[in-house]
PDB file of C-alpha atoms and ligand atoms in Angstrom:
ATOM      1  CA  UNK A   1     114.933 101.522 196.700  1.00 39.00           C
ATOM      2  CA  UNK A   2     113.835 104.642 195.354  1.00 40.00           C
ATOM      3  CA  UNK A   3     109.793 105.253 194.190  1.00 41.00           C
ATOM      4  CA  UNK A   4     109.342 105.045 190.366  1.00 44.00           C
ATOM      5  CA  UNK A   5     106.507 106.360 190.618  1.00 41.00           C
ATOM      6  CA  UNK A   6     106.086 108.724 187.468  1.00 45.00           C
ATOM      7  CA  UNK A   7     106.408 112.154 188.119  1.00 44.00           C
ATOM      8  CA  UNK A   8     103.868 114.396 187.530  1.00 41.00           C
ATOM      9  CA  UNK A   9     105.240 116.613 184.814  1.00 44.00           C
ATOM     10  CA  UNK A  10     103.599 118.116 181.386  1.00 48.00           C
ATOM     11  CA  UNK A  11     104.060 115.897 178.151  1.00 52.00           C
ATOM     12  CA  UNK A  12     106.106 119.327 177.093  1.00 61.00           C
ATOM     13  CA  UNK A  13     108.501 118.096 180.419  1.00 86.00           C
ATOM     14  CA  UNK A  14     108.896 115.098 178.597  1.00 94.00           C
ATOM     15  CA  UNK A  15     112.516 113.785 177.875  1.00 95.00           C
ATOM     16  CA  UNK A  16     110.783 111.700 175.079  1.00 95.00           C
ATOM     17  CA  UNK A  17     107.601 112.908 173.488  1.00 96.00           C
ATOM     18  CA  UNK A  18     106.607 110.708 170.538  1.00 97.00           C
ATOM     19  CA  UNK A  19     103.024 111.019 168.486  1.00 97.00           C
ATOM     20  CA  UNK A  20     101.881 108.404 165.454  1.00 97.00           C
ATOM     21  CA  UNK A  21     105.929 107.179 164.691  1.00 97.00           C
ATOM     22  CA  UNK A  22     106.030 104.108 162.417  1.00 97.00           C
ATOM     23  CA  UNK A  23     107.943 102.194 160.226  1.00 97.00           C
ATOM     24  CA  UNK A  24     106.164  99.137 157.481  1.00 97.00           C
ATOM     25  CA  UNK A  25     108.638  96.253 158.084  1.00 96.00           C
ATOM     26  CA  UNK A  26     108.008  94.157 154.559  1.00 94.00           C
ATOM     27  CA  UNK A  27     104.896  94.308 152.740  1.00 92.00           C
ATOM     28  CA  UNK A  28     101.878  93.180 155.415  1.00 95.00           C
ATOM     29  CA  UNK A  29     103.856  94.231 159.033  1.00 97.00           C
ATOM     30  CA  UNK A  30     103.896  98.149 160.597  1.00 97.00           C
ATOM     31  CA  UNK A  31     105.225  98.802 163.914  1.00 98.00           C
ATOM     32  CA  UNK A  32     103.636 102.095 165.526  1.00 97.00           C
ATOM     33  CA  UNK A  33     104.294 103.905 168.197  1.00 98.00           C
ATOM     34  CA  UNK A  34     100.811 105.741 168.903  1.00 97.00           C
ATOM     35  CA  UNK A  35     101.794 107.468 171.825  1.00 97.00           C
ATOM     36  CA  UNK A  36     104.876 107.434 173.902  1.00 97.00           C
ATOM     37  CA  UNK A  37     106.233 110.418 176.047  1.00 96.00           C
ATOM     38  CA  UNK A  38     108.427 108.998 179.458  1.00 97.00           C
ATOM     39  CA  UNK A  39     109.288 111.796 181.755  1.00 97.00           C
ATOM     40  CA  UNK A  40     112.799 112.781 184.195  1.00 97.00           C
ATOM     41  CA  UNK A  41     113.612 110.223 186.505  1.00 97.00           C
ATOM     42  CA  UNK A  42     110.623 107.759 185.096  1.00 97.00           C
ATOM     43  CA  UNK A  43     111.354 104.002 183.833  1.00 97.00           C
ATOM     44  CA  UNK A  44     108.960 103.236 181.529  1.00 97.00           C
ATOM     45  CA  UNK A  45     108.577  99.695 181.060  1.00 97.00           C
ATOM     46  CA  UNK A  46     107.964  97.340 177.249  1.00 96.00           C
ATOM     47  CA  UNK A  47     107.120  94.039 177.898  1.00 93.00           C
ATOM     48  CA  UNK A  48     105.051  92.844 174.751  1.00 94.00           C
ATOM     49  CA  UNK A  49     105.340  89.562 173.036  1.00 94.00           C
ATOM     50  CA  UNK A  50     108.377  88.773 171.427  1.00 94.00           C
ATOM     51  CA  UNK A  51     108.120  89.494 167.615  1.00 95.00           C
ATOM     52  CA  UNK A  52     105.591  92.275 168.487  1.00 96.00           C
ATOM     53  CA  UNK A  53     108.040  94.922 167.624  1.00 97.00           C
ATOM     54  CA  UNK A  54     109.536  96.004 171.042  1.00 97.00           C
ATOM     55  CA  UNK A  55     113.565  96.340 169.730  1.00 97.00           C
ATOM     56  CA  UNK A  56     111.514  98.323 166.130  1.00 98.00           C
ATOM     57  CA  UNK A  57     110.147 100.799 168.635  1.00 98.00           C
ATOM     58  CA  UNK A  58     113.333 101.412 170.495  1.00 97.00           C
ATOM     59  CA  UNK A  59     114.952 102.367 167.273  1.00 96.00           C
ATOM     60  CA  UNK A  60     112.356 104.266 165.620  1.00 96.00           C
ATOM     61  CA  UNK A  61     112.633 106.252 169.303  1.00 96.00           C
ATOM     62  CA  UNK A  62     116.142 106.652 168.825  1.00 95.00           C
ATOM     63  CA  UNK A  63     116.175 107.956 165.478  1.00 93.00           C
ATOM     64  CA  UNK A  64     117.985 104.692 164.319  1.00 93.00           C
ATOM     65  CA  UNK A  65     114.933 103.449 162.122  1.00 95.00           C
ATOM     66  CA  UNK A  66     114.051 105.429 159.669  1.00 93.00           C
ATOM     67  CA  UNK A  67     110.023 105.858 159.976  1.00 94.00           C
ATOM     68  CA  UNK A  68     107.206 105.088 157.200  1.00 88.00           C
ATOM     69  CA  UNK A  69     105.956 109.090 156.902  1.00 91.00           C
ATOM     70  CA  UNK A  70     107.092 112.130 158.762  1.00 92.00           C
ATOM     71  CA  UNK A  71     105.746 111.307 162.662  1.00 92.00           C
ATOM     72  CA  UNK A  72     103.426 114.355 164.261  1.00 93.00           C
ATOM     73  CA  UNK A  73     106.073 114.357 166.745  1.00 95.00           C
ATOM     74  CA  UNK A  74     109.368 112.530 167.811  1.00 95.00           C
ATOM     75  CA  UNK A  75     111.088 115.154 170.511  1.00 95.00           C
ATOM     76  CA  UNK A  76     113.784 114.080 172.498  1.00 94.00           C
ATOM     77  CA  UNK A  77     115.451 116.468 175.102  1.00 93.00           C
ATOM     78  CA  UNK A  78     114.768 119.313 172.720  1.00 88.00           C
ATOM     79  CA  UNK A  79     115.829 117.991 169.862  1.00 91.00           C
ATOM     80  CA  UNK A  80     112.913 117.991 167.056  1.00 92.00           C
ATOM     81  CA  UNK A  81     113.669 114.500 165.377  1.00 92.00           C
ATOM     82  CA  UNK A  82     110.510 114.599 163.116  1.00 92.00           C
ATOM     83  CA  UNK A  83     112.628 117.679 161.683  1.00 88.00           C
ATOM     84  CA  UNK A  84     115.837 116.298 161.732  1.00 83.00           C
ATOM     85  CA  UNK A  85     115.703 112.979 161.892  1.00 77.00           C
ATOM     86  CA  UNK A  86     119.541 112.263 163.132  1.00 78.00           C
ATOM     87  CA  UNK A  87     119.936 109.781 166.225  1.00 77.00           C
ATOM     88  CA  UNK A  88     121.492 112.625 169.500  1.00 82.00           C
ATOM     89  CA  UNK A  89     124.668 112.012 171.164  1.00 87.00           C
ATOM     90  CA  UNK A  90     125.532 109.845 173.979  1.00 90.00           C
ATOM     91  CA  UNK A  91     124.615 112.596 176.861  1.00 89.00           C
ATOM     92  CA  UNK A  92     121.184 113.137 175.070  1.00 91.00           C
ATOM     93  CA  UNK A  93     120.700 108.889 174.260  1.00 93.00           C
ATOM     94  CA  UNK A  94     122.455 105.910 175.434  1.00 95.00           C
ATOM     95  CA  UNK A  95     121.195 102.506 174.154  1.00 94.00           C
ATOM     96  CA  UNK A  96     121.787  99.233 174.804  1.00 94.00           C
ATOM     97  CA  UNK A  97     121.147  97.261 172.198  1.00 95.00           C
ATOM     98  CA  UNK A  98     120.066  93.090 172.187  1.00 91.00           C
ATOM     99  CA  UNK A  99     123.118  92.535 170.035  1.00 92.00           C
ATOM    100  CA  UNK A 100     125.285  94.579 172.791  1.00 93.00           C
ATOM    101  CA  UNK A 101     127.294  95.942 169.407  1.00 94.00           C
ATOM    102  CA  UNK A 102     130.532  95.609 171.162  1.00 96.00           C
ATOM    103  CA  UNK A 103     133.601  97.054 168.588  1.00 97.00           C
ATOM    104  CA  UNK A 104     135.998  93.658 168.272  1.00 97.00           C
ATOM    105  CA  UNK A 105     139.160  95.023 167.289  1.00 98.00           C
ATOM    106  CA  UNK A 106     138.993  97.322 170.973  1.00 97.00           C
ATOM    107  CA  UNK A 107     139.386  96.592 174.663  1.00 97.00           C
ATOM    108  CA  UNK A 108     136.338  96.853 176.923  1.00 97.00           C
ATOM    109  CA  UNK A 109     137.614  99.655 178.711  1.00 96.00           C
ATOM    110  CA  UNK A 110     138.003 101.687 174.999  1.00 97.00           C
ATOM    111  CA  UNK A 111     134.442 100.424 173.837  1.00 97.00           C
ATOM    112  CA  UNK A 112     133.001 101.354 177.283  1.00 97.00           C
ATOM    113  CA  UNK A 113     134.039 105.117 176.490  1.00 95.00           C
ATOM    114  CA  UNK A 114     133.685 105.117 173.206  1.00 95.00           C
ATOM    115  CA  UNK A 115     130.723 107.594 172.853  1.00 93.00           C
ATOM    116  CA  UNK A 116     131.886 110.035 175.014  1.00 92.00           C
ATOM    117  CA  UNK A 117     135.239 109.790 173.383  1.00 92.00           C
ATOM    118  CA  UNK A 118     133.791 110.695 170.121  1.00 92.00           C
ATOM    119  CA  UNK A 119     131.622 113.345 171.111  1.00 91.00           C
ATOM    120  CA  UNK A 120     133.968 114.805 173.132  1.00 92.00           C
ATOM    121  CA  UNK A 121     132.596 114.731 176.758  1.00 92.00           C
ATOM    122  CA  UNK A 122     133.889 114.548 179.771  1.00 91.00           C
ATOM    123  CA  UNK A 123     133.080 112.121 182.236  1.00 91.00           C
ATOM    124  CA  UNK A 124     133.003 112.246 185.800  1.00 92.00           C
ATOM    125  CA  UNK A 125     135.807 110.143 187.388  1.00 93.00           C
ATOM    126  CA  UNK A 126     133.395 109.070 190.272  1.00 94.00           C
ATOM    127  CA  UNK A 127     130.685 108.250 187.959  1.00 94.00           C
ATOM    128  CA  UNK A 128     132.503 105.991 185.689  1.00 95.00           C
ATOM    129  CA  UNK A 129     134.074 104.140 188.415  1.00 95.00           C
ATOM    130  CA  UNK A 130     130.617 103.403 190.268  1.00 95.00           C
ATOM    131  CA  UNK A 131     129.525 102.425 187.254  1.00 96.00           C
ATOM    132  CA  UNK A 132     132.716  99.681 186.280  1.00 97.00           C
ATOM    133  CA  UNK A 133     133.185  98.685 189.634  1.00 96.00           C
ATOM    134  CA  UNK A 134     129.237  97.828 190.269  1.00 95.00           C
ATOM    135  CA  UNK A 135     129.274  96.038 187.603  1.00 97.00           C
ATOM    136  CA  UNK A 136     132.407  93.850 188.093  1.00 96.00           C
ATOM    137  CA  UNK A 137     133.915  95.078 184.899  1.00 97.00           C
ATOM    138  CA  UNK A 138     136.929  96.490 186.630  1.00 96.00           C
ATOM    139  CA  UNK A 139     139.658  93.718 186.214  1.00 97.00           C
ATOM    140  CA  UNK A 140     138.075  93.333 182.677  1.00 97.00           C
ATOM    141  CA  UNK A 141     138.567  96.669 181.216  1.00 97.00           C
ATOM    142  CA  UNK A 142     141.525  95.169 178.860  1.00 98.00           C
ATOM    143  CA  UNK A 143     140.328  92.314 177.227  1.00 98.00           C
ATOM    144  CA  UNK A 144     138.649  92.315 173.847  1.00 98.00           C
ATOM    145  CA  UNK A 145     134.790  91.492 173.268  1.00 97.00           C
ATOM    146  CA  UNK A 146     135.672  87.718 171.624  1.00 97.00           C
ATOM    147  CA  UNK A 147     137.179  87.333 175.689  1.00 98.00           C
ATOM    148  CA  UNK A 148     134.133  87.910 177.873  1.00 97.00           C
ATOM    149  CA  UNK A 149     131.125  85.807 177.914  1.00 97.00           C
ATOM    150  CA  UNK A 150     127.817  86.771 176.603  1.00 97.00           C
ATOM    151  CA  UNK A 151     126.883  87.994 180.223  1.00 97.00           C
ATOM    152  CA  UNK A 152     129.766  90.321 180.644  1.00 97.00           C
ATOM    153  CA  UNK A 153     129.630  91.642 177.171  1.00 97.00           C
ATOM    154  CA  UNK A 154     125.927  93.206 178.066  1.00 97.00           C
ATOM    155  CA  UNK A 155     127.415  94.574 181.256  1.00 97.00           C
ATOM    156  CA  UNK A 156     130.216  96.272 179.543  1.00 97.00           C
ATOM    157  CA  UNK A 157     127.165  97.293 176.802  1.00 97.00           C
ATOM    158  CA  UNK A 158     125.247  98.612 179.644  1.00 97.00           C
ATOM    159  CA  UNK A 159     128.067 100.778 181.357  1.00 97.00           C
ATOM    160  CA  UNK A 160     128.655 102.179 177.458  1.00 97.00           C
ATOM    161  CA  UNK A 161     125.239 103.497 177.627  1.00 96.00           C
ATOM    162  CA  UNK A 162     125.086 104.903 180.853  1.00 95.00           C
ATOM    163  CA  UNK A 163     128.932 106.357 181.227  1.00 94.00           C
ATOM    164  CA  UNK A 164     127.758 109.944 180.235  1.00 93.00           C
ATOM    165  CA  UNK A 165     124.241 109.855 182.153  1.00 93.00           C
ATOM    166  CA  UNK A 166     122.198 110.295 178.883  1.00 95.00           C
ATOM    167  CA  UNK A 167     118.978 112.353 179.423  1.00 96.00           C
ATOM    168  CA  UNK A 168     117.030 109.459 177.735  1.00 97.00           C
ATOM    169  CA  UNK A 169     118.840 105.982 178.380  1.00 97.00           C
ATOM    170  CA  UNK A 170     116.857 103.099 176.242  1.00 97.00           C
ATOM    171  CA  UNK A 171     117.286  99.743 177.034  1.00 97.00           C
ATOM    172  CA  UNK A 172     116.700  96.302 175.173  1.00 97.00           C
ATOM    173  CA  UNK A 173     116.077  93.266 177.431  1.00 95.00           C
ATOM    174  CA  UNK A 174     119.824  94.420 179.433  1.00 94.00           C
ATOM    175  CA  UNK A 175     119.515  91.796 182.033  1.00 92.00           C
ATOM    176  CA  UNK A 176     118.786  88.447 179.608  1.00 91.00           C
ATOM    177  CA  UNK A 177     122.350  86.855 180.076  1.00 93.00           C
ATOM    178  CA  UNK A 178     122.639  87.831 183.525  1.00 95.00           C
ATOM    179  CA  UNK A 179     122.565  86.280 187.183  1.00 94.00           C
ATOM    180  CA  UNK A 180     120.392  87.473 190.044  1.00 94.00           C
ATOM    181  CA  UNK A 181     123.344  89.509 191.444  1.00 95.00           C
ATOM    182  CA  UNK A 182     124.468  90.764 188.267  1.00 95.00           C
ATOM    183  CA  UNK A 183     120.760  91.898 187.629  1.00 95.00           C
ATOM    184  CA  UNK A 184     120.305  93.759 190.879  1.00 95.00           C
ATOM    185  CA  UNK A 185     123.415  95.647 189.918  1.00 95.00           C
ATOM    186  CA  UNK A 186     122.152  96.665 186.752  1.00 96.00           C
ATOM    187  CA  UNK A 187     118.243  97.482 188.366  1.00 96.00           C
ATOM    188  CA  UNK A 188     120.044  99.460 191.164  1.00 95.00           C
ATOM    189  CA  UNK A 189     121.836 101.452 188.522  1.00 95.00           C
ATOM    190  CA  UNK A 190     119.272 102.257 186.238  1.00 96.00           C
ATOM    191  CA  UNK A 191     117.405 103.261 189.358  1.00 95.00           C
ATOM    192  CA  UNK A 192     120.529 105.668 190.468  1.00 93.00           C
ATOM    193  CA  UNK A 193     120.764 107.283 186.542  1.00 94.00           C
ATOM    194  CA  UNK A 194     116.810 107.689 186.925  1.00 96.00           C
ATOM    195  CA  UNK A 195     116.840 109.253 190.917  1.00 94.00           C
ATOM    196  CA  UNK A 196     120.178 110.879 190.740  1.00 92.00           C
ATOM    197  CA  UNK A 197     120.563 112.149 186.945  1.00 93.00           C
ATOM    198  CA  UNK A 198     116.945 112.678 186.242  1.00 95.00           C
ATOM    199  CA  UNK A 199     117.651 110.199 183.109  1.00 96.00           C
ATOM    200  CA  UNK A 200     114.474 108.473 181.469  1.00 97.00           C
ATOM    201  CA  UNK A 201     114.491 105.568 181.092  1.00 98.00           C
ATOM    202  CA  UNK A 202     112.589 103.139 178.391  1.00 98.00           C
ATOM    203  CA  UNK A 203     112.895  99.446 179.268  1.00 97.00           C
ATOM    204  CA  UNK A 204     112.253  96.788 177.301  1.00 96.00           C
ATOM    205  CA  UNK A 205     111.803  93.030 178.564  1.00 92.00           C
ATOM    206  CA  UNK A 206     110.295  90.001 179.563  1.00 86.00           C
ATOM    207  CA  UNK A 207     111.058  89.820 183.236  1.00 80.00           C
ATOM    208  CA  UNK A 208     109.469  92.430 184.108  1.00 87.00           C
ATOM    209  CA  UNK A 209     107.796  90.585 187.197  1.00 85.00           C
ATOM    210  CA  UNK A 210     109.479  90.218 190.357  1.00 85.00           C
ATOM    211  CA  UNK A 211     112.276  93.150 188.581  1.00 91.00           C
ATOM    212  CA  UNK A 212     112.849  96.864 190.336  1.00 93.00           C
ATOM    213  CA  UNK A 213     110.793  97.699 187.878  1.00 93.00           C
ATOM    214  CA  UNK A 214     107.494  95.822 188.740  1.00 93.00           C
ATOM    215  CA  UNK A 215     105.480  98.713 189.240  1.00 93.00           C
ATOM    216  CA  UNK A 216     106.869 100.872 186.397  1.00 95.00           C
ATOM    217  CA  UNK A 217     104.277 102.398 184.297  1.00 96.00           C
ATOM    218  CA  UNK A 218     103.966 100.497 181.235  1.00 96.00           C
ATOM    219  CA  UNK A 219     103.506 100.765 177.061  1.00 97.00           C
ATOM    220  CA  UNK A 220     100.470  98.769 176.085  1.00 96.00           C
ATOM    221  CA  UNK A 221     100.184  96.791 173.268  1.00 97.00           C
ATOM    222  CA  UNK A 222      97.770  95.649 170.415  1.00 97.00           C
ATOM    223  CA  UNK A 223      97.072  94.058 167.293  1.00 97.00           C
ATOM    224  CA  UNK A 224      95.648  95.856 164.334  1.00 97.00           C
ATOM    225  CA  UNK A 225      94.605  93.944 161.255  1.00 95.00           C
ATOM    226  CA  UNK A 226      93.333  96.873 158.420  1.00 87.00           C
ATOM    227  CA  UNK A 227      93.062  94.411 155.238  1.00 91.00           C
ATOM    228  CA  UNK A 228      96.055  92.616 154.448  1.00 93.00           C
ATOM    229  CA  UNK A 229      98.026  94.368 156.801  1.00 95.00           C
ATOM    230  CA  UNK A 230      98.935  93.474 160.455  1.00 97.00           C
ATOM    231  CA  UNK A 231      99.542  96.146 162.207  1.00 97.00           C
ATOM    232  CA  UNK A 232     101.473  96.362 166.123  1.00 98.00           C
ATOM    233  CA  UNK A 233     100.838  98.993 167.814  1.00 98.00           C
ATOM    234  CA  UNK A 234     102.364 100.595 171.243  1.00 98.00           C
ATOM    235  CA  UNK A 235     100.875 103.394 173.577  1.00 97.00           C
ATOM    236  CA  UNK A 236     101.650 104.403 176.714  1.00 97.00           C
ATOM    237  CA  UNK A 237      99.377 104.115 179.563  1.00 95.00           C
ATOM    238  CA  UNK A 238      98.186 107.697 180.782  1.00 91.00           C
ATOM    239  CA  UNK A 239     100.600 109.201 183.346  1.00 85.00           C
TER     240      UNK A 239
HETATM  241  N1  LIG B   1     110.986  92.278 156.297  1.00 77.89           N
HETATM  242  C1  LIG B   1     110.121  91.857 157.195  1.00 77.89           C
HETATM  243  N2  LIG B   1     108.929  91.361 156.827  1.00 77.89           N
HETATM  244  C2  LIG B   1     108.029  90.969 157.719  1.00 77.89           C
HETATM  245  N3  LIG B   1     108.218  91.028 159.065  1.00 77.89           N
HETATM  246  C3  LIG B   1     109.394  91.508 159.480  1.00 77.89           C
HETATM  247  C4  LIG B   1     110.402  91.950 158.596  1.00 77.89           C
HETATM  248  N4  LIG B   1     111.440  92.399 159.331  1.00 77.89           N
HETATM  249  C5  LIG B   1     111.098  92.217 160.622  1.00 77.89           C
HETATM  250  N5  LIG B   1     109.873  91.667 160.708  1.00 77.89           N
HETATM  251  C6  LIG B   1     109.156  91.326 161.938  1.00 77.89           C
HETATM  252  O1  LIG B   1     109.078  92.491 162.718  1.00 77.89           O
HETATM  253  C7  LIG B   1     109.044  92.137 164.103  1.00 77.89           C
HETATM  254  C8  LIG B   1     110.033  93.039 164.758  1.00 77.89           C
HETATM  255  O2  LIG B   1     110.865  92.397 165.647  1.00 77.89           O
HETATM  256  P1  LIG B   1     111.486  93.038 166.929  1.00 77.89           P
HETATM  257  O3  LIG B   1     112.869  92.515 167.049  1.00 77.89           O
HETATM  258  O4  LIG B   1     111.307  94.513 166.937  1.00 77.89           O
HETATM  259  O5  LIG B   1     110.528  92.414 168.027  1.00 77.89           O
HETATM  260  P2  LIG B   1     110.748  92.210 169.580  1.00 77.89           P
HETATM  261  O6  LIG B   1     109.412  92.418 170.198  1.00 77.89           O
HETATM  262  O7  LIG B   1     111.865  93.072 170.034  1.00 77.89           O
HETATM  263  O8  LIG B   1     111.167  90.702 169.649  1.00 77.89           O
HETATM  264  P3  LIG B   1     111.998  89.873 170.769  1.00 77.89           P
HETATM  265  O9  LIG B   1     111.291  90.078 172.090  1.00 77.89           O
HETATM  266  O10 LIG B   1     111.902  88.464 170.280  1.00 77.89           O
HETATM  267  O11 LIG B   1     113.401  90.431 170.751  1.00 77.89           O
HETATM  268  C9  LIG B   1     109.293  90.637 164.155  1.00 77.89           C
HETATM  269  O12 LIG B   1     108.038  89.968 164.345  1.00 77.89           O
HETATM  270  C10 LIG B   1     109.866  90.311 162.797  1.00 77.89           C
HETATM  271  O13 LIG B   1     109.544  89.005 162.374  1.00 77.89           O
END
């Protein structure tokens, strides 16, 4: 297994580099992302409470949730998203979401390249068949979502997000349905994108213990109250 260690790069290296980004979720909750910046070939790990916001901060990362105020700074892989706040394509972001957001009306194999179909890329034969075959998805490629179980559903979500080795791959809890095999394969590929591509990688979950990723550095986590307001609040630990 390769060293996660993070490497020791400039926060202007940084795939993601994210400054006071955050988003009022009903009248008396704010998620905030204080600090975040994860660099090439680092796995960043989120393992906060559940409710605390973790899936919020993944989004407002992306560019998916819209934030509360213009953030000092939301870069990812060049792109200036406190400027232009529109989520990147699939070889700048891949993301896995809880929900898996599987299309129903098309085959595995169709929603697996889906993003690279739309944006046009071209994916590397070898690449996208490491990535099927490791994760058993290969005799499964023409059924539709409403045939797989929940498991292979967030495998086939996984290898969506991965296909075109996105500079910044985010991931929410991507092993919860799976078995211990099933979530090696998943570590050990997240762990290839990460060595081999140089991807980043920000990992959100709650077996974090015991995982690949053990030893990742990790996004701390408080609790703010400022009146009536409760605010949740993320930094990463110093590099
Ligand atoms: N309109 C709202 N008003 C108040 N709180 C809200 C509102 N919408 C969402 N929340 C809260 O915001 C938090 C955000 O949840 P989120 O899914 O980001 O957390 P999480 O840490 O990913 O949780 P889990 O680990 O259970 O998936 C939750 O505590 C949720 O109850």
């Amino acid at each position: 297994m390769k060293d996660l260690a993070p490497p020791d790069v400039a926060a202007s290296d940084a795939v993601a580099d994210i400054r006071d980004l955050s988003v009022r979720l009903g009248e008396r909750f704010e998620v905030a992302i204080e600090q975040l910046s994860v660099a090439p070939g680092e796995v960043l790990v989120l393992d906060a409470p559940s409710g605390s916001g973790k899936s919020t901060v993944l989004g407002l990362v992306a560019g998916a949730v819209a934030p509360q105020a213009r953030p000092s700074r939301h870069r990812v892989a060049g792109h200036d998203l406190a400027v232009a706040p529109c989520p990147p394509g699939p070889a700048v972001m891949g993301f896995v979401l809880q929900t898996h957001a599987l299309v129903p009306y098309l085959t595995m194999g169709d929603n697996v390249g889906l993003p690279a179909r739309i944006a046009r890329l071209r994916v590397a034969p070898d690449w996208a068949r490491e990535v099927v075959g490791s994760l058993g998805l290969a005799d499964l490629l023409d059924r539709f979502p409403a045939q797989l179980s929940v498991g292979q559903r967030q495998r086939a979500a996984v290898a969506r997000a991965m296909l075109a080795r996105p500079r910044l791959l985010l991931l929410d809890e991507p092993v919860s349905a799976l078995d211990p095999a099933n979530v090696r394969a998943v570590e050990e590929l997240i762990l290839r994108l990460a060595g081999d591509a140089g991807s980043a990688v920000l990992l959100a979950g709650h077996q974090i213990a015991g995982s690949a990723f053990a030893a990742c550095r990790r996004v701390r986590h408080r609790v703010e109250a400022a009146g009536a307001l409760t605010r949740s609040v993320f930094q990463a630990e110093a590099v």
